[in-house]
Amino acid sequence: MKKTLAAASAAALLAGGCALPVHQDSAANAPAAVSQSALHSAAHWNGLARDVAQRLSARLAPQTALFVNQHADASAFDRAFSTQLITALLEAGHPVLRTPAGALRVGVDTQVKPGVDATGALEVIVSTSVTDSSQFIARETGVFRADAADEALYLAAPQARSKSFQIVGGE
């Protein structure tokens, strides 16, 4: 019986060792993968705006007046997300003003970087902040996946460069 138990134990250890994944590249030393939400459509952007509005609203007094900063050189994502965020904040019961006077400011910052895996996907970091004139009141940051083909949607419009020259002399 001892031989049978010993043989069964040895077989279990060998089988268990075979079940472990073998990594043959540097990914074995990488941190564990984190599940990321994907931003594949405007509907995903809208869902993100609603989630952010709910989270920010939970940290603000009811009926807190807000002003959402919108920049002329914003990316397509930033413009759509800001518009969707205004709707979601209104639905959460916050007055959203058209001018910043008398309101807390809501700002959206988007950063894009290449993903860490071999799929070619992008990582989009979206930070939404509520501030007054001197401090952050609330902040939400999330990291999302996006297709590399959609990179232009997340990049700010290039700013026109101009240079002025003074012309001296002449007729």
Short mmCIF file of C-alpha atoms in Angstrom, two decimals:
data_model
loop_
_atom_site.label_atom_id
_atom_site.label_comp_id
_atom_site.label_asym_id
_atom_site.label_seq_id
_atom_site.Cartn_x
_atom_site.Cartn_y
_atom_site.Cartn_z
CA MET A 1 0.00 0.00 0.00
CA LYS A 2 2.88 2.34 0.81
CA LYS A 3 4.35 1.75 -2.66
CA THR A 4 0.98 2.52 -4.30
CA LEU A 5 0.55 5.72 -2.25
CA ALA A 6 4.11 6.82 -3.02
CA ALA A 7 3.66 6.11 -6.73
CA ALA A 8 0.35 8.01 -6.82
CA SER A 9 1.92 10.98 -5.01
CA ALA A 10 4.85 11.05 -7.42
CA ALA A 11 2.52 10.88 -10.42
CA ALA A 12 0.41 13.74 -9.03
CA LEU A 13 3.48 15.92 -8.53
CA LEU A 14 4.73 15.22 -12.05
CA ALA A 15 1.32 15.90 -13.57
CA GLY A 16 0.97 19.12 -11.58
CA GLY A 17 4.38 20.30 -12.74
CA CYS A 18 3.42 19.66 -16.36
CA ALA A 19 0.32 21.80 -15.95
CA LEU A 20 2.30 24.96 -15.18
CA PRO A 21 2.75 27.32 -18.13
CA VAL A 22 6.26 27.65 -19.49
CA HIS A 23 7.36 31.12 -20.58
CA GLN A 24 10.28 31.28 -22.95
CA ASP A 25 10.48 35.04 -23.32
CA SER A 26 10.86 38.08 -21.11
CA ALA A 27 7.08 38.22 -20.62
CA ALA A 28 7.56 35.69 -17.82
CA ASN A 29 8.97 38.50 -15.72
CA ALA A 30 6.26 41.00 -16.67
CA PRO A 31 3.49 41.92 -14.23
CA ALA A 32 0.22 40.02 -14.46
CA ALA A 33 -2.09 41.13 -17.24
CA VAL A 34 -4.84 43.53 -16.25
CA SER A 35 -8.21 43.42 -17.94
CA GLN A 36 -8.83 46.63 -19.87
CA SER A 37 -12.05 47.97 -21.28
CA ALA A 38 -12.05 48.66 -24.99
CA LEU A 39 -12.94 51.89 -26.76
CA HIS A 40 -14.15 50.63 -30.12
CA SER A 41 -17.12 52.90 -30.78
CA ALA A 42 -18.83 56.12 -29.78
CA ALA A 43 -21.21 53.97 -27.72
CA HIS A 44 -18.22 52.83 -25.64
CA TRP A 45 -17.20 56.48 -25.22
CA ASN A 46 -20.74 57.29 -24.04
CA GLY A 47 -20.66 54.45 -21.52
CA LEU A 48 -17.34 55.75 -20.22
CA ALA A 49 -18.77 59.29 -19.91
CA ARG A 50 -21.75 58.01 -17.92
CA ASP A 51 -19.49 55.98 -15.61
CA VAL A 52 -17.14 58.93 -15.04
CA ALA A 53 -20.07 61.28 -14.38
CA GLN A 54 -21.52 58.91 -11.78
CA ARG A 55 -18.16 58.51 -10.03
CA LEU A 56 -17.43 62.25 -10.00
CA SER A 57 -20.98 63.09 -8.93
CA ALA A 58 -20.65 60.76 -5.94
CA ARG A 59 -17.77 62.94 -4.70
CA LEU A 60 -19.53 66.28 -5.22
CA ALA A 61 -22.28 67.99 -3.29
CA PRO A 62 -25.69 67.69 -4.98
CA GLN A 63 -26.44 70.45 -7.47
CA THR A 64 -22.77 71.53 -7.69
CA ALA A 65 -22.47 73.77 -10.75
CA LEU A 66 -19.89 72.57 -13.27
CA PHE A 67 -18.20 73.92 -16.38
CA VAL A 68 -16.68 71.40 -18.81
CA ASN A 69 -13.54 72.73 -20.52
CA GLN A 70 -13.60 72.19 -24.26
CA HIS A 71 -10.53 73.05 -26.32
CA ALA A 72 -10.53 74.04 -29.98
CA ASP A 73 -7.58 71.71 -30.71
CA ALA A 74 -9.13 68.71 -28.92
CA SER A 75 -9.08 65.27 -30.50
CA ALA A 76 -12.25 63.75 -31.93
CA PHE A 77 -12.44 61.55 -28.82
CA ASP A 78 -12.02 64.51 -26.44
CA ARG A 79 -14.75 66.51 -28.23
CA ALA A 80 -17.22 63.61 -28.24
CA PHE A 81 -16.36 62.52 -24.69
CA SER A 82 -16.73 66.08 -23.33
CA THR A 83 -20.13 66.45 -25.00
CA GLN A 84 -21.27 63.07 -23.68
CA LEU A 85 -19.91 63.97 -20.23
CA ILE A 86 -22.00 67.18 -20.19
CA THR A 87 -25.12 65.11 -20.90
CA ALA A 88 -24.24 62.56 -18.22
CA LEU A 89 -23.50 65.27 -15.62
CA LEU A 90 -26.86 66.94 -16.36
CA GLU A 91 -28.58 63.57 -15.98
CA ALA A 92 -26.77 63.16 -12.63
CA GLY A 93 -28.42 66.38 -11.43
CA HIS A 94 -25.60 68.89 -11.85
CA PRO A 95 -26.15 72.20 -13.59
CA VAL A 96 -23.55 72.52 -16.35
CA LEU A 97 -22.78 76.13 -17.17
CA ARG A 98 -21.67 77.55 -20.52
CA THR A 99 -19.13 79.85 -18.83
CA PRO A 100 -16.72 79.05 -15.99
CA ALA A 101 -17.84 81.84 -13.63
CA GLY A 102 -19.42 80.39 -10.49
CA ALA A 103 -18.67 76.77 -11.37
CA LEU A 104 -16.11 74.08 -10.70
CA ARG A 105 -14.11 73.21 -13.82
CA VAL A 106 -14.17 69.76 -15.35
CA GLY A 107 -11.18 68.92 -17.52
CA VAL A 108 -10.41 65.90 -19.67
CA ASP A 109 -6.84 64.85 -20.44
CA THR A 110 -6.15 62.04 -22.91
CA GLN A 111 -2.80 60.37 -23.49
CA VAL A 112 -2.13 57.69 -26.10
CA LYS A 113 0.68 55.15 -26.00
CA PRO A 114 1.48 51.90 -27.78
CA GLY A 115 0.15 48.82 -26.03
CA VAL A 116 2.52 46.44 -24.30
CA ASP A 117 1.44 43.31 -26.16
CA ALA A 118 2.03 42.16 -29.73
CA THR A 119 -1.51 42.94 -30.94
CA GLY A 120 -0.67 46.47 -32.03
CA ALA A 121 -3.45 47.90 -29.86
CA LEU A 122 -3.10 51.29 -28.23
CA GLU A 123 -3.53 52.18 -24.60
CA VAL A 124 -5.59 55.32 -24.06
CA ILE A 125 -5.26 56.97 -20.65
CA VAL A 126 -8.26 59.15 -19.86
CA SER A 127 -8.13 61.42 -16.80
CA THR A 128 -11.10 63.57 -15.83
CA SER A 129 -10.63 66.17 -13.10
CA VAL A 130 -12.90 68.53 -11.19
CA THR A 131 -11.00 71.57 -9.91
CA ASP A 132 -11.54 74.97 -8.40
CA SER A 133 -9.06 77.82 -8.76
CA SER A 134 -6.50 76.20 -6.46
CA GLN A 135 -7.04 72.45 -6.02
CA PHE A 136 -8.32 69.18 -7.40
CA ILE A 137 -11.74 68.29 -5.97
CA ALA A 138 -12.19 64.90 -7.67
CA ARG A 139 -10.33 62.90 -10.30
CA GLU A 140 -10.94 59.71 -12.28
CA THR A 141 -8.29 57.99 -14.39
CA GLY A 142 -8.72 54.88 -16.50
CA VAL A 143 -6.66 52.98 -19.06
CA PHE A 144 -8.45 51.59 -22.10
CA ARG A 145 -7.54 49.65 -25.23
CA ALA A 146 -8.14 51.01 -28.72
CA ASP A 147 -7.29 49.80 -32.21
CA ALA A 148 -4.10 51.24 -33.66
CA ALA A 149 -6.07 52.13 -36.81
CA ASP A 150 -8.11 54.56 -34.66
CA GLU A 151 -5.10 56.43 -33.28
CA ALA A 152 -6.03 59.67 -35.07
CA LEU A 153 -9.30 59.81 -33.09
CA TYR A 154 -7.35 60.16 -29.84
CA LEU A 155 -4.66 62.62 -30.94
CA ALA A 156 -5.14 66.37 -30.64
CA ALA A 157 -5.35 68.36 -33.83
CA PRO A 158 -1.91 69.66 -34.79
CA GLN A 159 -1.49 73.32 -34.04
CA ALA A 160 -0.65 75.57 -36.94
CA ARG A 161 2.81 77.00 -36.64
CA SER A 162 3.40 80.51 -37.77
CA LYS A 163 6.29 82.87 -37.58
CA SER A 164 6.22 86.62 -37.99
CA PHE A 165 8.98 88.50 -39.73
CA GLN A 166 9.55 92.22 -39.66
CA ILE A 167 10.54 93.57 -43.04
CA VAL A 168 12.89 96.52 -42.88
CA GLY A 169 13.89 98.71 -45.77
CA GLY A 170 12.52 98.70 -49.24
CA GLU A 171 11.46 101.64 -51.35
#
